[in-house]
PDB file of C-alpha atoms in Angstrom:
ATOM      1  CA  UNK A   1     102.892 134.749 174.467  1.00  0.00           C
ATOM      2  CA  UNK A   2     104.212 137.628 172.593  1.00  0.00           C
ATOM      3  CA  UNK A   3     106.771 138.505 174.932  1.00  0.00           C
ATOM      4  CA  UNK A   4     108.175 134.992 174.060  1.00  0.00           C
ATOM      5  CA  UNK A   5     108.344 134.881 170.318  1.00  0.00           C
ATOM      6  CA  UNK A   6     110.030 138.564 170.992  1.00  0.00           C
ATOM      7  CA  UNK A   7     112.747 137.030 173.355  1.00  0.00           C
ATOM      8  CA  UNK A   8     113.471 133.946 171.096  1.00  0.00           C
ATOM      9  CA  UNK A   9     113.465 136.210 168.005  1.00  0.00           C
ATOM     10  CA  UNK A  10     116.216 138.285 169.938  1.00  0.00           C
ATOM     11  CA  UNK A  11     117.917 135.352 170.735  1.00  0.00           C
ATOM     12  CA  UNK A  12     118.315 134.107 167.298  1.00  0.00           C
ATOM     13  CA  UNK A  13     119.224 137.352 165.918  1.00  0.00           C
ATOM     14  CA  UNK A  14     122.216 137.471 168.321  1.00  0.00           C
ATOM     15  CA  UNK A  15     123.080 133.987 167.460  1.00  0.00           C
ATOM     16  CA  UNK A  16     123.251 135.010 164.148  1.00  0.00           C
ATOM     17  CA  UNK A  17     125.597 137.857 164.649  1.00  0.00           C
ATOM     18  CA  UNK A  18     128.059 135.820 166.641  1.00  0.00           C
ATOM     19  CA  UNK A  19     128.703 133.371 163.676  1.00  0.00           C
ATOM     20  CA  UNK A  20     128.988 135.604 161.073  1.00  0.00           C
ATOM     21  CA  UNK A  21     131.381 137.469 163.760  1.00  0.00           C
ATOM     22  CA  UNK A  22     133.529 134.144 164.373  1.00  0.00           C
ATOM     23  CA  UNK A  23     133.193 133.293 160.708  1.00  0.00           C
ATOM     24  CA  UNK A  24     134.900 136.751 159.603  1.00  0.00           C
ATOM     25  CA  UNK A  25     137.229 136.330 162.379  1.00  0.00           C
ATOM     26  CA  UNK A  26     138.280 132.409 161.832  1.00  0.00           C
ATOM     27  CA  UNK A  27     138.828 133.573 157.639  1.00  0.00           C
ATOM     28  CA  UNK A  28     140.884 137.185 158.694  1.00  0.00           C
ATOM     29  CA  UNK A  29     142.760 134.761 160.954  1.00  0.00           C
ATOM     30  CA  UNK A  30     143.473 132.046 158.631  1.00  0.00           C
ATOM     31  CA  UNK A  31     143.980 134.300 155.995  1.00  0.00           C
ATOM     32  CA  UNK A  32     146.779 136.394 158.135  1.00  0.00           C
ATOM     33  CA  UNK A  33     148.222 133.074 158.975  1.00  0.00           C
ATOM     34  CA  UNK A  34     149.248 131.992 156.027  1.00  0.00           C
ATOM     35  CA  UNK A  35     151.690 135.121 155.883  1.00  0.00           C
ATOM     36  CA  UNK A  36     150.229 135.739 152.161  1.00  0.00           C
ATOM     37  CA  UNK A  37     148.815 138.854 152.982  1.00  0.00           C
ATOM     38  CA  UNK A  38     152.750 139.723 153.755  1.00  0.00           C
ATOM     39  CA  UNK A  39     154.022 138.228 150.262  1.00  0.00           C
ATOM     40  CA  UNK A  40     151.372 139.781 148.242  1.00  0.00           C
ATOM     41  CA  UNK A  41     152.673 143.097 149.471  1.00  0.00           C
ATOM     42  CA  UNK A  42     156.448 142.151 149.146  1.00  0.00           C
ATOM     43  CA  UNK A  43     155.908 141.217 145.734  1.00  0.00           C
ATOM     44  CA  UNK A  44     153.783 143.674 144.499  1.00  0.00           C
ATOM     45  CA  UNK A  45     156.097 146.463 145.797  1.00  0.00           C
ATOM     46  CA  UNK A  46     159.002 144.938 144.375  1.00  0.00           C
ATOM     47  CA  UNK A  47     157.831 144.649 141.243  1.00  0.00           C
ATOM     48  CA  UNK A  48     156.399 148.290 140.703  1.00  0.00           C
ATOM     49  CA  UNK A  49     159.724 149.457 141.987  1.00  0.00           C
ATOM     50  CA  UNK A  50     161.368 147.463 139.801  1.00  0.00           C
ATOM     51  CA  UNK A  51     158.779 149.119 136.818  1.00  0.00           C
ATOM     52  CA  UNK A  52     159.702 152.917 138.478  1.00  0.00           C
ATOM     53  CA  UNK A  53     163.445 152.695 137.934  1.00  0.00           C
ATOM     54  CA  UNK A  54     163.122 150.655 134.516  1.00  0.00           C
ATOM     55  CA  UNK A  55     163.814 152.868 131.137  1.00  0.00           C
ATOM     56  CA  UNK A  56     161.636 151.915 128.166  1.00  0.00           C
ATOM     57  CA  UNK A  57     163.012 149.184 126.050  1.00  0.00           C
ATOM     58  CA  UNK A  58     164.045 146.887 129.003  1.00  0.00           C
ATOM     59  CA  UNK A  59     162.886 143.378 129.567  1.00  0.00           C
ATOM     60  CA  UNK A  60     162.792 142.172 132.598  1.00  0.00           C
ATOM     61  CA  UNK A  61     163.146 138.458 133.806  1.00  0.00           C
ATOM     62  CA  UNK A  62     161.621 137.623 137.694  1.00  0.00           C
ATOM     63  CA  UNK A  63     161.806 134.099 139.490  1.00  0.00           C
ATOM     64  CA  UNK A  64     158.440 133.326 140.496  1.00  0.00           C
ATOM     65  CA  UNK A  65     159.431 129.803 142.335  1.00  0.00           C
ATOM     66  CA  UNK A  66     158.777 131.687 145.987  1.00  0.00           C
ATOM     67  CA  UNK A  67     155.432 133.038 144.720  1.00  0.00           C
ATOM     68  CA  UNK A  68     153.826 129.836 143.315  1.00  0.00           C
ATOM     69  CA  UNK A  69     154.945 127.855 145.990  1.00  0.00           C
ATOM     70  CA  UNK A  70     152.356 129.752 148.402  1.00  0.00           C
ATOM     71  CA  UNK A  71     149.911 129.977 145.625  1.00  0.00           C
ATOM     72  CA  UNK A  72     150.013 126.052 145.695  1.00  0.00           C
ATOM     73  CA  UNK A  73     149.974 125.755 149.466  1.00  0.00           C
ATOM     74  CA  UNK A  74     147.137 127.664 149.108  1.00  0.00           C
ATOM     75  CA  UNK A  75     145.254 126.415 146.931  1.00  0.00           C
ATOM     76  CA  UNK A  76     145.318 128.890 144.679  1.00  0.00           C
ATOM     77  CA  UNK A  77     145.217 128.714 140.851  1.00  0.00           C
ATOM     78  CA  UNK A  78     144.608 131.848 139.296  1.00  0.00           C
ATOM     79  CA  UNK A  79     146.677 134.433 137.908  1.00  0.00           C
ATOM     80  CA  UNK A  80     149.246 135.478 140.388  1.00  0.00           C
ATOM     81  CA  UNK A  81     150.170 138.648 138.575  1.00  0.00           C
ATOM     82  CA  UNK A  82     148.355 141.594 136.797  1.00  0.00           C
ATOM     83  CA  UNK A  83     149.661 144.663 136.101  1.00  0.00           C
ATOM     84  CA  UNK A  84     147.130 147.552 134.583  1.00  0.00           C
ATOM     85  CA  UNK A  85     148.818 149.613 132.365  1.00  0.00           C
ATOM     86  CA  UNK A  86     145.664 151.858 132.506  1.00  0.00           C
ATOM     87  CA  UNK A  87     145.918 152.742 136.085  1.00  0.00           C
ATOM     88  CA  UNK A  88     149.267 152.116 137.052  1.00  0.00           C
ATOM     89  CA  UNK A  89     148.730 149.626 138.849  1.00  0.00           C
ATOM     90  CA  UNK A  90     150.702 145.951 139.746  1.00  0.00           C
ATOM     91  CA  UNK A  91     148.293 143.156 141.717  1.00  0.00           C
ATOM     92  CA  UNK A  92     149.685 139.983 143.170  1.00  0.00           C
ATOM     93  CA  UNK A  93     146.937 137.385 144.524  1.00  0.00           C
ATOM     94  CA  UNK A  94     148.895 134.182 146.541  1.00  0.00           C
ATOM     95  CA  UNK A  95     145.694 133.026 148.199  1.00  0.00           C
ATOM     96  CA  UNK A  96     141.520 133.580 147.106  1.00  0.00           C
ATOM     97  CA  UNK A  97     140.458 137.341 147.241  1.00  0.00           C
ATOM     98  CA  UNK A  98     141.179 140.408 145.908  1.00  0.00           C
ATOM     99  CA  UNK A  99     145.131 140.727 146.750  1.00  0.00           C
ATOM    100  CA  UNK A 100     147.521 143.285 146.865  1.00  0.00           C
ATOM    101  CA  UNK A 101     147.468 146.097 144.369  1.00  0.00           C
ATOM    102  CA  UNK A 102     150.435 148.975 144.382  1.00  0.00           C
ATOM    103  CA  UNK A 103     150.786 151.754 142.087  1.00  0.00           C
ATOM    104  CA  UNK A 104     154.299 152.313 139.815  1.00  0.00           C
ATOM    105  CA  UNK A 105     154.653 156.253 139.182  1.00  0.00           C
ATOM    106  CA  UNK A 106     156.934 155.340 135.671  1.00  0.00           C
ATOM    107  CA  UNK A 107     155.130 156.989 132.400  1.00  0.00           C
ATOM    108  CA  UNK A 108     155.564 153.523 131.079  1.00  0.00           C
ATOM    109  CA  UNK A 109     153.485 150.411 129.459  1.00  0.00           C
ATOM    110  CA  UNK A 110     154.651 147.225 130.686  1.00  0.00           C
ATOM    111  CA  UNK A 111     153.975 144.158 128.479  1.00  0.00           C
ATOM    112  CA  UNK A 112     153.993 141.023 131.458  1.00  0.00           C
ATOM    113  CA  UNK A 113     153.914 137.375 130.773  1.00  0.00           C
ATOM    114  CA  UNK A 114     153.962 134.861 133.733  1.00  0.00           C
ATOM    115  CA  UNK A 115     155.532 131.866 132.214  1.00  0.00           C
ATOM    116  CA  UNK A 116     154.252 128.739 134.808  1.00  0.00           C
ATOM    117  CA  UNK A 117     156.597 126.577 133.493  1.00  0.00           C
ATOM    118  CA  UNK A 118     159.512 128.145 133.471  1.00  0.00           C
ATOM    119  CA  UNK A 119     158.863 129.834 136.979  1.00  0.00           C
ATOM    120  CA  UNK A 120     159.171 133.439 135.348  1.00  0.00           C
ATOM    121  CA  UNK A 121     157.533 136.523 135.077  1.00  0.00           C
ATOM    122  CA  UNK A 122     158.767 138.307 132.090  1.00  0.00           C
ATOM    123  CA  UNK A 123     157.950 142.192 131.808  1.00  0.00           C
ATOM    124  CA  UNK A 124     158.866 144.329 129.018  1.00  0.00           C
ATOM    125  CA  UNK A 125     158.638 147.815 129.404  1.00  0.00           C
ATOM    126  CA  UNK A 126     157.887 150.093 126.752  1.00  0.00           C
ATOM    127  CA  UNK A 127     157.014 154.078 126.700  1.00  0.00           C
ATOM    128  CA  UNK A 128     153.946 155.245 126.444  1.00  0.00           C
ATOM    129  CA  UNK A 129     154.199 157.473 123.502  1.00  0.00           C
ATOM    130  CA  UNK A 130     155.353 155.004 121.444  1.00  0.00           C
ATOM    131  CA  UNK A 131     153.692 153.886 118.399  1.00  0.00           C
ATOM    132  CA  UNK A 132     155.146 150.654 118.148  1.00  0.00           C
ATOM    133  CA  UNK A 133     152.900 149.163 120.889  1.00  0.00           C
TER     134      UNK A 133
END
């Protein structure tokens, strides 16, 4: 009898494993799909090399129409943009997770403001040292 209960507890196990195998598989698929994965990184490389070649004191105006159209197709209602002045860092999220983050190499603070309405992301870049923050 306890060969049994060993053979079904086997079996279950492996039953197990192959749906959280197809689940990971069905979300990576659905996920690649979508081609967000692909937009997250075109954005978020565009903008940090837009950040590299900007001198302080420049404001710079983006069309976000192409972004938060896949946001909405996706479901997606959070913020599409973040940029971390403390690291360097842009991320763009189109779809649920934790998106695409790229680093900008400018000594630079970047002030960002993703207006919905207007379909613009606003960034306003301003040097480091400056006091007048």
């Amino acid at each position: 009898m306890n060969k049994k209960s060993d053979t079904l507890m086997e079996n279950l196990v492996f039953i197990l494993l192959v749906i959280v195998f197809i689940s990971i598989m069905y979300f990576a698929i659905t996920r690649a799909g979508s081609q967000s994965i692909l937009y997250e990184q075109i954005y978020t490389k565009q903008i940090a090399l837009m950040i590299d070649k900007a001198k302080p004191g420049i404001k710079i105006e983006l069309d976000t129409f192409e972004m938060q159209r896949i946001a909405r197709k996706n479901n997606f209602l959070g913020n599409l943009v973040n940029i971390d002045n403390d690291e360097n860092k842009v991320n763009v999220k189109l779809i649920e997770g934790k998106g695409y983050s790229y680093y900008f190499f400018n000594d630079v603070d970047v002030g960002w403001n993703l207006k919905k309405d207007d379909r613009k992301l606003i960034l306003e870049v301003v040097d480091k040292n400056s006091e007048e923050k």
